[in-house]
CSV table of C-alpha atoms in Angstrom, one decimal:
chain,number,residue,atom,x,y,z
A,1,MET,CA,-19.7,-44.4,43.7
A,2,ILE,CA,-21.2,-41.2,42.4
A,3,LYS,CA,-18.2,-39.3,43.5
A,4,LYS,CA,-15.9,-41.6,41.5
A,5,VAL,CA,-18.1,-41.2,38.3
A,6,LEU,CA,-18.1,-37.4,38.8
A,7,LEU,CA,-14.4,-37.4,39.3
A,8,ALA,CA,-13.9,-39.5,36.1
A,9,ILE,CA,-16.1,-37.1,34.2
A,10,ALA,CA,-14.2,-34.1,35.6
A,11,LEU,CA,-10.9,-35.6,34.4
A,12,ILE,CA,-12.2,-36.7,31.0
A,13,CYS,CA,-14.0,-33.5,30.0
A,14,PRO,CA,-10.9,-31.3,29.7
A,15,MET,CA,-9.2,-34.0,27.6
A,16,LEU,CA,-12.1,-34.2,25.2
A,17,LEU,CA,-12.3,-30.4,24.9
A,18,SER,CA,-8.5,-30.2,24.2
A,19,ALA,CA,-8.8,-32.9,21.6
A,20,GLN,CA,-10.8,-30.5,19.4
A,21,THR,CA,-8.6,-29.5,16.5
A,22,LEU,CA,-8.2,-26.1,15.1
A,23,LYS,CA,-8.9,-25.5,11.5
A,24,ILE,CA,-6.4,-23.1,10.1
A,25,GLY,CA,-6.5,-21.5,6.7
A,26,LEU,CA,-3.8,-19.6,4.8
A,27,VAL,CA,-4.7,-16.9,2.2
A,28,ASN,CA,-2.4,-15.1,-0.2
A,29,PHE,CA,-4.0,-11.7,-0.1
A,30,ASP,CA,-1.5,-10.2,-2.6
A,31,ALA,CA,-2.2,-12.8,-5.2
A,32,ILE,CA,-6.0,-12.2,-4.9
A,33,PHE,CA,-5.5,-8.4,-5.0
A,34,GLN,CA,-3.4,-8.6,-8.1
A,35,ALA,CA,-5.9,-10.9,-9.8
A,36,MET,CA,-8.8,-8.5,-9.2
A,37,PRO,CA,-9.9,-6.6,-12.4
A,38,GLU,CA,-10.6,-3.6,-10.2
A,39,THR,CA,-6.9,-3.6,-9.3
A,40,ALA,CA,-5.8,-3.3,-12.9
A,41,ALA,CA,-8.2,-0.4,-13.4
A,42,ALA,CA,-7.0,1.4,-10.3
A,43,ASN,CA,-3.4,0.9,-11.4
A,44,ASN,CA,-4.1,2.4,-14.7
A,45,GLN,CA,-5.8,5.4,-13.1
A,46,LEU,CA,-2.8,5.9,-10.7
A,47,LYS,CA,-0.4,5.6,-13.6
A,48,GLU,CA,-2.2,8.3,-15.6
A,49,VAL,CA,-2.2,10.7,-12.7
A,50,SER,CA,1.4,9.9,-11.9
A,51,ASP,CA,2.5,10.5,-15.5
A,52,LYS,CA,0.8,13.9,-15.4
A,53,TYR,CA,2.6,14.8,-12.2
A,54,ASP,CA,5.9,13.6,-13.7
A,55,ALA,CA,5.4,15.7,-16.8
A,56,GLU,CA,4.7,18.8,-14.6
A,57,TYR,CA,7.7,18.0,-12.4
A,58,LYS,CA,9.9,17.8,-15.5
A,59,LYS,CA,8.7,21.2,-16.6
A,60,LEU,CA,9.5,22.7,-13.2
A,61,GLY,CA,12.9,21.1,-13.3
A,62,GLU,CA,13.6,22.6,-16.7
A,63,GLU,CA,12.6,26.0,-15.5
A,64,MET,CA,14.8,25.6,-12.4
A,65,ASN,CA,17.7,24.7,-14.7
A,66,ARG,CA,17.1,27.8,-16.8
A,67,LEU,CA,17.1,30.0,-13.6
A,68,VAL,CA,20.3,28.4,-12.4
A,69,GLU,CA,22.0,29.0,-15.8
A,70,GLU,CA,20.9,32.7,-15.7
A,71,TYR,CA,22.3,33.1,-12.3
A,72,GLN,CA,25.6,31.4,-13.2
A,73,LYS,CA,25.9,33.6,-16.3
A,74,MET,CA,25.6,36.8,-14.3
A,75,ALA,CA,28.8,38.9,-14.3
A,76,GLU,CA,30.8,38.9,-11.1
A,77,ASN,CA,30.4,42.7,-10.9
A,78,GLU,CA,26.6,42.5,-11.1
A,79,LEU,CA,24.8,44.8,-8.8
A,80,PRO,CA,24.1,43.3,-5.3
A,81,ALA,CA,20.4,44.0,-5.5
A,82,ILE,CA,20.1,42.1,-8.8
A,83,LYS,CA,22.1,39.1,-7.4
A,84,GLU,CA,20.0,39.1,-4.2
A,85,ARG,CA,16.8,39.1,-6.3
A,86,LYS,CA,18.0,36.2,-8.5
A,87,THR,CA,19.1,34.3,-5.4
A,88,ARG,CA,15.7,34.8,-3.7
A,89,GLU,CA,14.0,33.8,-7.0
A,90,LEU,CA,16.0,30.5,-7.1
A,91,SER,CA,15.2,29.8,-3.4
A,92,ASP,CA,11.5,30.5,-3.9
A,93,TYR,CA,11.4,28.3,-7.0
A,94,GLN,CA,13.1,25.5,-5.2
A,95,GLN,CA,10.5,25.8,-2.4
A,96,LYS,CA,7.8,25.8,-5.0
A,97,ILE,CA,9.2,22.5,-6.5
A,98,GLN,CA,9.4,20.9,-3.0
A,99,GLN,CA,5.8,21.9,-2.3
A,100,PHE,CA,4.7,20.6,-5.6
A,101,GLU,CA,6.5,17.3,-4.9
A,102,LYS,CA,4.9,17.0,-1.5
A,103,THR,CA,1.4,17.8,-2.8
A,104,ALA,CA,1.8,15.3,-5.6
A,105,MET,CA,3.0,12.5,-3.3
A,106,ASP,CA,0.1,13.2,-0.9
A,107,ASP,CA,-2.4,13.3,-3.7
A,108,LEU,CA,-1.1,10.0,-5.1
A,109,GLN,CA,-1.1,8.4,-1.7
A,110,ASN,CA,-4.7,9.5,-1.0
A,111,MET,CA,-5.8,8.4,-4.5
A,112,GLN,CA,-4.2,5.0,-3.9
A,113,ASN,CA,-6.0,4.6,-0.6
A,114,ASP,CA,-9.3,5.7,-2.2
A,115,LEU,CA,-8.9,3.2,-5.1
A,116,TYR,CA,-7.4,0.3,-3.3
A,117,GLY,CA,-9.5,0.5,-0.1
A,118,PRO,CA,-12.8,-0.8,-1.5
A,119,ILE,CA,-10.9,-3.6,-3.3
A,120,GLN,CA,-9.2,-4.7,-0.1
A,121,GLN,CA,-12.5,-4.5,1.8
A,122,LYS,CA,-14.2,-6.7,-0.8
A,123,ILE,CA,-11.4,-9.3,-0.4
A,124,ALA,CA,-11.5,-9.1,3.4
A,125,GLN,CA,-15.3,-9.8,3.3
A,126,ALA,CA,-14.8,-12.7,0.9
A,127,ILE,CA,-12.1,-14.2,3.3
A,128,GLU,CA,-14.4,-13.8,6.2
A,129,SER,CA,-17.2,-15.5,4.3
A,130,VAL,CA,-15.0,-18.4,3.3
A,131,GLY,CA,-13.8,-18.6,6.9
A,132,ARG,CA,-17.4,-18.8,8.3
A,133,GLU,CA,-18.5,-21.3,5.6
A,134,GLY,CA,-15.5,-23.5,6.1
A,135,ASN,CA,-15.6,-23.4,9.9
A,136,PHE,CA,-12.1,-22.1,10.1
A,137,SER,CA,-10.7,-21.2,13.6
A,138,LEU,CA,-8.0,-19.0,12.1
A,139,ILE,CA,-7.2,-17.6,8.7
A,140,GLN,CA,-3.7,-16.1,8.3
A,141,MET,CA,-2.0,-14.1,5.6
A,142,PHE,CA,0.3,-16.3,3.6
A,143,ALA,CA,3.4,-15.0,1.8
A,144,PRO,CA,5.2,-18.0,0.1
A,145,GLN,CA,8.5,-16.1,0.1
A,146,LEU,CA,8.3,-15.5,3.9
A,147,THR,CA,7.0,-18.9,5.1
A,148,LEU,CA,9.8,-21.0,6.4
A,149,TYR,CA,7.9,-23.7,8.2
A,150,HIS,CA,4.5,-24.6,9.6
A,151,ALA,CA,3.7,-27.7,11.5
A,152,ALA,CA,0.0,-27.6,12.0
A,153,PRO,CA,-2.2,-28.9,9.2
A,154,VAL,CA,-3.3,-25.9,7.3
A,155,GLU,CA,-5.4,-25.3,4.2
A,156,ASP,CA,-4.6,-22.8,1.5
A,157,ILE,CA,-7.9,-21.0,0.8
A,158,THR,CA,-6.6,-18.6,-1.8
A,159,ASP,CA,-8.3,-20.3,-4.7
A,160,THR,CA,-11.6,-20.6,-2.7
A,161,VAL,CA,-11.6,-16.9,-2.0
A,162,LYS,CA,-10.8,-16.1,-5.7
A,163,ALA,CA,-13.7,-18.3,-6.7
A,164,LYS,CA,-16.0,-16.5,-4.3
A,165,LEU,CA,-14.9,-13.2,-5.9
A,166,GLY,CA,-15.3,-14.6,-9.4
A,167,VAL,CA,-11.6,-14.2,-10.1
A,168,LYS,CA,-9.2,-16.6,-11.8
């Protein structure tokens, strides 16, 4: 008799454990990120720096155009040493422009990481907090334009995370 009861318990326990449902949440990280006031401030800072780099790049381009015009206006019978110096000057200036462009891109990328990193971390902490408070088994990033289908019952927690962050 005890063996039959133990066997029944052994058969029922796995079914009870598998009957436990998962609680899945979806969060639109991008919507929260764009709604954060810190993001607007970071975007303004990045735009200011980007505009300065653009202005400097334009100046470099104008100088390069001037050098090219000078080179093109040289007479065909110009001395070889002068032509060689002008050619080297053009090549050096082109490298200078390329180096400036690379440095500017690297600076902007680093600045973007420095400015956006703390915002993203703050959002991630709020998502984790909402997940713990709501007893979610899984929270997944949600992109409305990419979601084709989901069968499991899920809960959109985007507004809950925004509220936790004090964002509308």
